[in-house]
PDB file of C-alpha atoms in Angstrom:
ATOM      1  CA  MET A   1     -18.572  78.154 -55.639  1.00 32.00           C
ATOM      2  CA  TYR A   2     -17.036  80.357 -58.315  1.00 39.00           C
ATOM      3  CA  MET A   3     -18.898  83.613 -58.280  1.00 37.00           C
ATOM      4  CA  ILE A   4     -19.220  86.049 -61.094  1.00 39.00           C
ATOM      5  CA  LYS A   5     -20.946  89.059 -59.593  1.00 39.00           C
ATOM      6  CA  LYS A   6     -24.629  89.711 -60.204  1.00 38.00           C
ATOM      7  CA  GLY A   7     -25.119  91.311 -63.562  1.00 39.00           C
ATOM      8  CA  GLN A   8     -21.937  89.731 -64.934  1.00 45.00           C
ATOM      9  CA  GLU A   9     -23.371  86.234 -65.252  1.00 49.00           C
ATOM     10  CA  ALA A  10     -25.589  87.332 -68.118  1.00 56.00           C
ATOM     11  CA  GLY A  11     -23.913  86.431 -71.333  1.00 81.00           C
ATOM     12  CA  LEU A  12     -22.227  83.227 -70.216  1.00 93.00           C
ATOM     13  CA  ARG A  13     -22.055  81.027 -73.269  1.00 96.00           C
ATOM     14  CA  TYR A  14     -20.468  77.760 -74.239  1.00 97.00           C
ATOM     15  CA  ALA A  15     -19.347  75.819 -77.256  1.00 97.00           C
ATOM     16  CA  SER A  16     -18.019  72.343 -77.876  1.00 97.00           C
ATOM     17  CA  TYR A  17     -14.847  71.240 -79.601  1.00 96.00           C
ATOM     18  CA  GLU A  18     -14.319  67.714 -80.902  1.00 96.00           C
ATOM     19  CA  SER A  19     -10.835  66.493 -79.969  1.00 94.00           C
ATOM     20  CA  VAL A  20      -8.910  63.231 -80.200  1.00 92.00           C
ATOM     21  CA  LEU A  21      -9.746  62.783 -76.500  1.00 92.00           C
ATOM     22  CA  GLY A  22     -13.456  63.407 -76.947  1.00 93.00           C
ATOM     23  CA  GLU A  23     -15.651  66.455 -76.696  1.00 95.00           C
ATOM     24  CA  VAL A  24     -14.227  69.504 -74.905  1.00 96.00           C
ATOM     25  CA  PHE A  25     -16.632  72.177 -73.660  1.00 96.00           C
ATOM     26  CA  VAL A  26     -15.577  75.809 -73.317  1.00 96.00           C
ATOM     27  CA  LEU A  27     -17.476  78.248 -71.094  1.00 95.00           C
ATOM     28  CA  GLY A  28     -16.935  81.937 -71.750  1.00 93.00           C
ATOM     29  CA  SER A  29     -18.060  85.323 -70.544  1.00 89.00           C
ATOM     30  CA  GLY A  30     -17.802  88.620 -72.351  1.00 86.00           C
ATOM     31  CA  ARG A  31     -14.358  88.986 -70.728  1.00 85.00           C
ATOM     32  CA  GLY A  32     -12.782  85.654 -71.602  1.00 88.00           C
ATOM     33  CA  VAL A  33     -12.694  81.900 -71.065  1.00 91.00           C
ATOM     34  CA  VAL A  34     -14.151  80.902 -67.696  1.00 91.00           C
ATOM     35  CA  ALA A  35     -13.958  77.087 -67.659  1.00 92.00           C
ATOM     36  CA  ILE A  36     -13.086  74.038 -69.730  1.00 94.00           C
ATOM     37  CA  GLY A  37     -15.057  70.795 -69.511  1.00 94.00           C
ATOM     38  CA  LEU A  38     -12.788  67.868 -70.279  1.00 92.00           C
ATOM     39  CA  GLY A  39     -13.951  64.276 -70.011  1.00 89.00           C
ATOM     40  CA  LEU A  40     -17.505  65.331 -69.159  1.00 90.00           C
ATOM     41  CA  ALA A  41     -20.822  64.699 -70.853  1.00 93.00           C
ATOM     42  CA  GLU A  42     -22.545  67.893 -71.963  1.00 96.00           C
ATOM     43  CA  GLU A  43     -25.244  67.492 -69.286  1.00 96.00           C
ATOM     44  CA  ALA A  44     -22.601  67.204 -66.537  1.00 94.00           C
ATOM     45  CA  PHE A  45     -20.767  70.250 -67.889  1.00 94.00           C
ATOM     46  CA  LEU A  46     -23.991  72.273 -67.895  1.00 95.00           C
ATOM     47  CA  GLN A  47     -24.879  71.114 -64.373  1.00 94.00           C
ATOM     48  CA  ARG A  48     -21.419  72.140 -63.138  1.00 91.00           C
ATOM     49  CA  SER A  49     -21.842  75.526 -64.855  1.00 90.00           C
ATOM     50  CA  LEU A  50     -25.216  75.993 -63.185  1.00 90.00           C
ATOM     51  CA  THR A  51     -23.822  75.013 -59.774  1.00 89.00           C
ATOM     52  CA  ASP A  52     -20.678  77.139 -60.050  1.00 86.00           C
ATOM     53  CA  TYR A  53     -22.144  80.245 -61.681  1.00 86.00           C
ATOM     54  CA  GLU A  54     -25.843  80.035 -60.806  1.00 88.00           C
ATOM     55  CA  THR A  55     -26.826  80.483 -64.423  1.00 87.00           C
ATOM     56  CA  MET A  56     -27.320  78.296 -67.461  1.00 92.00           C
ATOM     57  CA  PRO A  57     -25.053  79.306 -70.347  1.00 95.00           C
ATOM     58  CA  GLU A  58     -26.280  79.658 -73.904  1.00 95.00           C
ATOM     59  CA  LYS A  59     -24.805  77.326 -76.544  1.00 96.00           C
ATOM     60  CA  THR A  60     -23.202  79.107 -79.474  1.00 94.00           C
ATOM     61  CA  THR A  61     -20.475  78.677 -82.052  1.00 85.00           C
ATOM     62  CA  GLU A  62     -19.500  82.351 -82.077  1.00 89.00           C
ATOM     63  CA  GLY A  63     -16.640  83.907 -80.142  1.00 89.00           C
ATOM     64  CA  PHE A  64     -14.524  80.803 -79.559  1.00 93.00           C
ATOM     65  CA  SER A  65     -12.336  80.752 -82.693  1.00 92.00           C
ATOM     66  CA  LYS A  66      -9.087  81.659 -80.881  1.00 90.00           C
ATOM     67  CA  VAL A  67      -9.665  78.989 -78.240  1.00 92.00           C
ATOM     68  CA  PHE A  68     -10.433  76.418 -80.927  1.00 93.00           C
ATOM     69  CA  SER A  69      -7.301  77.451 -82.843  1.00 90.00           C
ATOM     70  CA  PHE A  70      -5.287  76.847 -79.665  1.00 89.00           C
ATOM     71  CA  PHE A  71      -6.933  73.424 -79.315  1.00 92.00           C
ATOM     72  CA  ASP A  72      -6.171  72.642 -82.984  1.00 91.00           C
ATOM     73  CA  ASP A  73      -2.485  73.268 -82.260  1.00 88.00           C
ATOM     74  CA  TYR A  74      -2.487  71.492 -78.905  1.00 89.00           C
ATOM     75  CA  PHE A  75      -4.285  68.364 -80.086  1.00 89.00           C
ATOM     76  CA  SER A  76      -2.079  68.135 -83.187  1.00 86.00           C
ATOM     77  CA  CYS A  77       0.890  68.010 -80.774  1.00 77.00           C
ATOM     78  CA  LYS A  78       2.442  71.356 -81.633  1.00 70.00           C
ATOM     79  CA  GLU A  79       4.839  72.551 -78.968  1.00 67.00           C
ATOM     80  CA  GLY A  80       4.674  76.206 -78.077  1.00 64.00           C
ATOM     81  CA  CYS A  81       0.921  76.588 -78.547  1.00 66.00           C
ATOM     82  CA  ASN A  82       0.274  80.236 -77.817  1.00 62.00           C
ATOM     83  CA  ILE A  83      -2.660  81.444 -75.804  1.00 67.00           C
ATOM     84  CA  ASP A  84      -3.804  84.618 -77.521  1.00 60.00           C
ATOM     85  CA  PHE A  85      -7.185  84.877 -75.860  1.00 66.00           C
ATOM     86  CA  MET A  86      -8.340  86.259 -72.537  1.00 69.00           C
ATOM     87  CA  LEU A  87      -9.031  84.213 -69.422  1.00 78.00           C
ATOM     88  CA  ASP A  88     -11.749  85.343 -67.027  1.00 74.00           C
ATOM     89  CA  LEU A  89     -10.638  84.359 -63.528  1.00 76.00           C
ATOM     90  CA  ARG A  90     -12.694  86.920 -61.598  1.00 71.00           C
ATOM     91  CA  GLY A  91     -13.557  85.581 -58.177  1.00 69.00           C
ATOM     92  CA  VAL A  92     -11.947  82.201 -58.855  1.00 79.00           C
ATOM     93  CA  GLY A  93      -9.545  80.676 -56.378  1.00 84.00           C
ATOM     94  CA  THR A  94      -7.555  82.045 -53.509  1.00 88.00           C
ATOM     95  CA  PRO A  95      -4.471  84.223 -53.995  1.00 88.00           C
ATOM     96  CA  PHE A  96      -2.402  81.057 -53.409  1.00 90.00           C
ATOM     97  CA  ASP A  97      -4.409  79.195 -56.103  1.00 93.00           C
ATOM     98  CA  GLN A  98      -3.809  82.082 -58.504  1.00 91.00           C
ATOM     99  CA  SER A  99      -0.064  81.917 -57.785  1.00 92.00           C
ATOM    100  CA  VAL A 100      -0.035  78.169 -58.411  1.00 94.00           C
ATOM    101  CA  TRP A 101      -1.879  78.612 -61.715  1.00 93.00           C
ATOM    102  CA  GLN A 102       0.632  81.281 -62.755  1.00 91.00           C
ATOM    103  CA  VAL A 103       3.494  78.836 -62.110  1.00 94.00           C
ATOM    104  CA  LEU A 104       1.673  75.990 -63.906  1.00 94.00           C
ATOM    105  CA  ARG A 105       1.486  78.109 -67.054  1.00 90.00           C
ATOM    106  CA  THR A 106       5.309  78.184 -67.130  1.00 91.00           C
ATOM    107  CA  ILE A 107       5.659  74.385 -67.364  1.00 92.00           C
ATOM    108  CA  PRO A 108       6.583  73.659 -70.973  1.00 89.00           C
ATOM    109  CA  TYR A 109       4.669  71.315 -73.247  1.00 88.00           C
ATOM    110  CA  ASN A 110       5.937  67.725 -72.952  1.00 87.00           C
ATOM    111  CA  GLN A 111       7.506  68.339 -69.526  1.00 91.00           C
ATOM    112  CA  CYS A 112       6.407  67.618 -65.978  1.00 94.00           C
ATOM    113  CA  ARG A 113       7.157  69.127 -62.594  1.00 96.00           C
ATOM    114  CA  SER A 114       6.459  67.800 -59.116  1.00 95.00           C
ATOM    115  CA  TYR A 115       3.938  69.254 -56.691  1.00 96.00           C
ATOM    116  CA  SER A 116       6.881  70.145 -54.412  1.00 94.00           C
ATOM    117  CA  TRP A 117       8.661  71.948 -57.285  1.00 95.00           C
ATOM    118  CA  VAL A 118       5.524  74.035 -57.887  1.00 96.00           C
ATOM    119  CA  ALA A 119       5.292  74.824 -54.148  1.00 94.00           C
ATOM    120  CA  ALA A 120       8.926  75.977 -54.116  1.00 92.00           C
ATOM    121  CA  GLU A 121       8.358  78.156 -57.218  1.00 93.00           C
ATOM    122  CA  VAL A 122       5.262  79.767 -55.664  1.00 93.00           C
ATOM    123  CA  SER A 123       7.298  80.481 -52.529  1.00 91.00           C
ATOM    124  CA  ARG A 124      10.183  81.915 -54.570  1.00 89.00           C
ATOM    125  CA  LEU A 125       7.832  84.178 -56.567  1.00 86.00           C
ATOM    126  CA  ALA A 126       6.120  85.409 -53.399  1.00 81.00           C
ATOM    127  CA  GLU A 127       9.461  86.369 -51.907  1.00 79.00           C
ATOM    128  CA  ALA A 128      10.603  88.021 -55.160  1.00 82.00           C
ATOM    129  CA  ASN A 129       7.436  90.121 -55.150  1.00 76.00           C
ATOM    130  CA  GLY A 130       7.959  91.220 -51.539  1.00 74.00           C
ATOM    131  CA  ALA A 131       5.131  89.062 -50.221  1.00 72.00           C
ATOM    132  CA  ARG A 132       5.337  86.685 -47.314  1.00 72.00           C
ATOM    133  CA  ARG A 133       7.058  83.536 -48.475  1.00 66.00           C
ATOM    134  CA  SER A 134       4.772  80.492 -48.507  1.00 67.00           C
ATOM    135  CA  SER A 135       6.074  77.151 -47.357  1.00 69.00           C
ATOM    136  CA  PRO A 136       8.010  75.341 -50.063  1.00 61.00           C
ATOM    137  CA  LYS A 137       6.517  72.198 -48.482  1.00 70.00           C
ATOM    138  CA  ALA A 138       2.999  73.277 -49.403  1.00 87.00           C
ATOM    139  CA  PHE A 139       2.687  70.518 -51.999  1.00 89.00           C
ATOM    140  CA  ARG A 140      -0.700  69.418 -50.631  1.00 90.00           C
ATOM    141  CA  ALA A 141      -2.000  72.954 -51.096  1.00 93.00           C
ATOM    142  CA  VAL A 142      -0.607  72.849 -54.651  1.00 95.00           C
ATOM    143  CA  GLY A 143      -2.606  69.656 -55.248  1.00 94.00           C
ATOM    144  CA  LYS A 144      -5.727  71.387 -53.950  1.00 94.00           C
ATOM    145  CA  ALA A 145      -5.102  74.374 -56.254  1.00 95.00           C
ATOM    146  CA  CYS A 146      -4.644  71.992 -59.194  1.00 95.00           C
ATOM    147  CA  GLY A 147      -7.964  70.364 -58.281  1.00 92.00           C
ATOM    148  CA  ALA A 148      -9.656  73.780 -58.256  1.00 91.00           C
ATOM    149  CA  ASN A 149      -8.342  74.631 -61.725  1.00 92.00           C
ATOM    150  CA  ARG A 150     -11.296  75.154 -64.085  1.00 90.00           C
ATOM    151  CA  LEU A 151      -9.070  75.552 -67.151  1.00 92.00           C
ATOM    152  CA  PRO A 152      -7.323  72.209 -67.737  1.00 92.00           C
ATOM    153  CA  ILE A 153      -4.962  72.184 -70.730  1.00 92.00           C
ATOM    154  CA  ILE A 154      -4.827  76.014 -70.735  1.00 91.00           C
ATOM    155  CA  ILE A 155      -3.515  75.961 -67.156  1.00 93.00           C
ATOM    156  CA  PRO A 156      -1.716  72.614 -67.505  1.00 93.00           C
ATOM    157  CA  CYS A 157      -2.252  70.986 -64.114  1.00 95.00           C
ATOM    158  CA  HIS A 158      -1.867  67.599 -65.843  1.00 95.00           C
ATOM    159  CA  ARG A 159       1.893  68.285 -66.033  1.00 94.00           C
ATOM    160  CA  VAL A 160       2.211  68.169 -62.232  1.00 96.00           C
ATOM    161  CA  ILE A 161       3.157  64.771 -60.801  1.00 95.00           C
ATOM    162  CA  LEU A 162       4.444  63.272 -57.569  1.00 94.00           C
ATOM    163  CA  ALA A 163       8.124  63.726 -56.689  1.00 92.00           C
ATOM    164  CA  SER A 164       8.489  59.945 -57.007  1.00 92.00           C
ATOM    165  CA  GLY A 165       7.571  60.202 -60.701  1.00 91.00           C
ATOM    166  CA  LYS A 166       4.154  58.622 -60.214  1.00 92.00           C
ATOM    167  CA  ILE A 167       1.244  60.315 -61.889  1.00 92.00           C
ATOM    168  CA  GLY A 168      -0.625  61.571 -58.799  1.00 91.00           C
ATOM    169  CA  GLY A 169      -4.217  62.737 -58.953  1.00 90.00           C
ATOM    170  CA  PHE A 170      -6.363  64.702 -61.361  1.00 90.00           C
ATOM    171  CA  ALA A 171      -9.748  66.294 -60.768  1.00 85.00           C
ATOM    172  CA  GLU A 172     -12.706  64.084 -61.654  1.00 80.00           C
ATOM    173  CA  ALA A 173     -14.319  67.201 -63.153  1.00 75.00           C
ATOM    174  CA  ALA A 174     -11.427  67.232 -65.646  1.00 81.00           C
ATOM    175  CA  GLY A 175     -11.670  63.543 -66.522  1.00 84.00           C
ATOM    176  CA  GLY A 176      -9.759  61.968 -63.637  1.00 91.00           C
ATOM    177  CA  VAL A 177      -6.399  60.214 -63.671  1.00 93.00           C
ATOM    178  CA  GLN A 178      -7.172  58.434 -66.954  1.00 93.00           C
ATOM    179  CA  MET A 179      -7.525  61.803 -68.707  1.00 93.00           C
ATOM    180  CA  LYS A 180      -4.279  63.009 -67.101  1.00 94.00           C
ATOM    181  CA  ARG A 181      -2.504  59.937 -68.532  1.00 93.00           C
ATOM    182  CA  ARG A 182      -4.026  60.560 -71.955  1.00 93.00           C
ATOM    183  CA  LEU A 183      -2.940  64.226 -71.946  1.00 93.00           C
ATOM    184  CA  LEU A 184       0.618  63.313 -70.933  1.00 93.00           C
ATOM    185  CA  GLU A 185       0.735  60.607 -73.617  1.00 92.00           C
ATOM    186  CA  LEU A 186      -0.595  63.075 -76.204  1.00 90.00           C
ATOM    187  CA  GLU A 187       2.292  65.384 -75.311  1.00 89.00           C
ATOM    188  CA  GLY A 188       4.707  62.505 -75.816  1.00 85.00           C
ATOM    189  CA  ARG A 189       5.294  61.726 -72.146  1.00 74.00           C
ATOM    190  CA  ASN A 190       4.837  58.377 -70.538  1.00 60.00           C
ATOM    191  CA  THR A 191       3.210  58.472 -67.121  1.00 54.00           C
ATOM    192  CA  ALA A 192       6.617  58.557 -65.405  1.00 53.00           C
ATOM    193  CA  CYS A 193       7.865  62.039 -66.282  1.00 53.00           C
TER     194      CYS A 193
END
C-alpha cells in the first residue's frame, strides 16, 4: 500500500486526459502528481486509488495543465518532453525502487535499456554516492521496481526490456504488455529495441 500520511490524503484529486492510446488518468496531491492510470477504466483507477491511498479523490480539471502539456508533447511524439511539474513520491517504494526510478528517468525517448543495464546503473550510482553497492545482477529486483512504478510514461518503465531484446513484462495496472508495445511503437521503436 502506498501511504500518504493522515491529514495529507485530503485534497487528492484526479483528472482525465484523452490520448491516442485511450484515456489517461492523473492523480495528484497538493504537492504533485501521485499516480498515472494508463489502460484502465475510470472505475478501476478509482478503486486502485481507494485501495492505495484509503481515500476517494475528487474529479477536477484544475491544476493539471502542466501534466497535460507534457502529455500533449509526448503523445505527439516530441523527443525531449520536459517534466516541469512536481512528483509526489512520499512513502512510495523502497530506497532501491526510488534509485531504479531515478535511473529510468535518464533513459531517452525512443531508446530502450535492459533490466540488467538498469541494475548495473543503480549499483554504480550507489557506489558513487558512498552507499553500499547493490548487485549489478539485481535485474529481477529492477523488474519488481518497474512493476511498482505508479507513474508510467513520466517514469518510463516501458523502455526497459530483456537483455535478449524481447519486450519483457509490464504492470497490468499500467495496461500490460500490449500497452508497453503501444508506447514503444508510439516512440518509434519496434518491440525489439
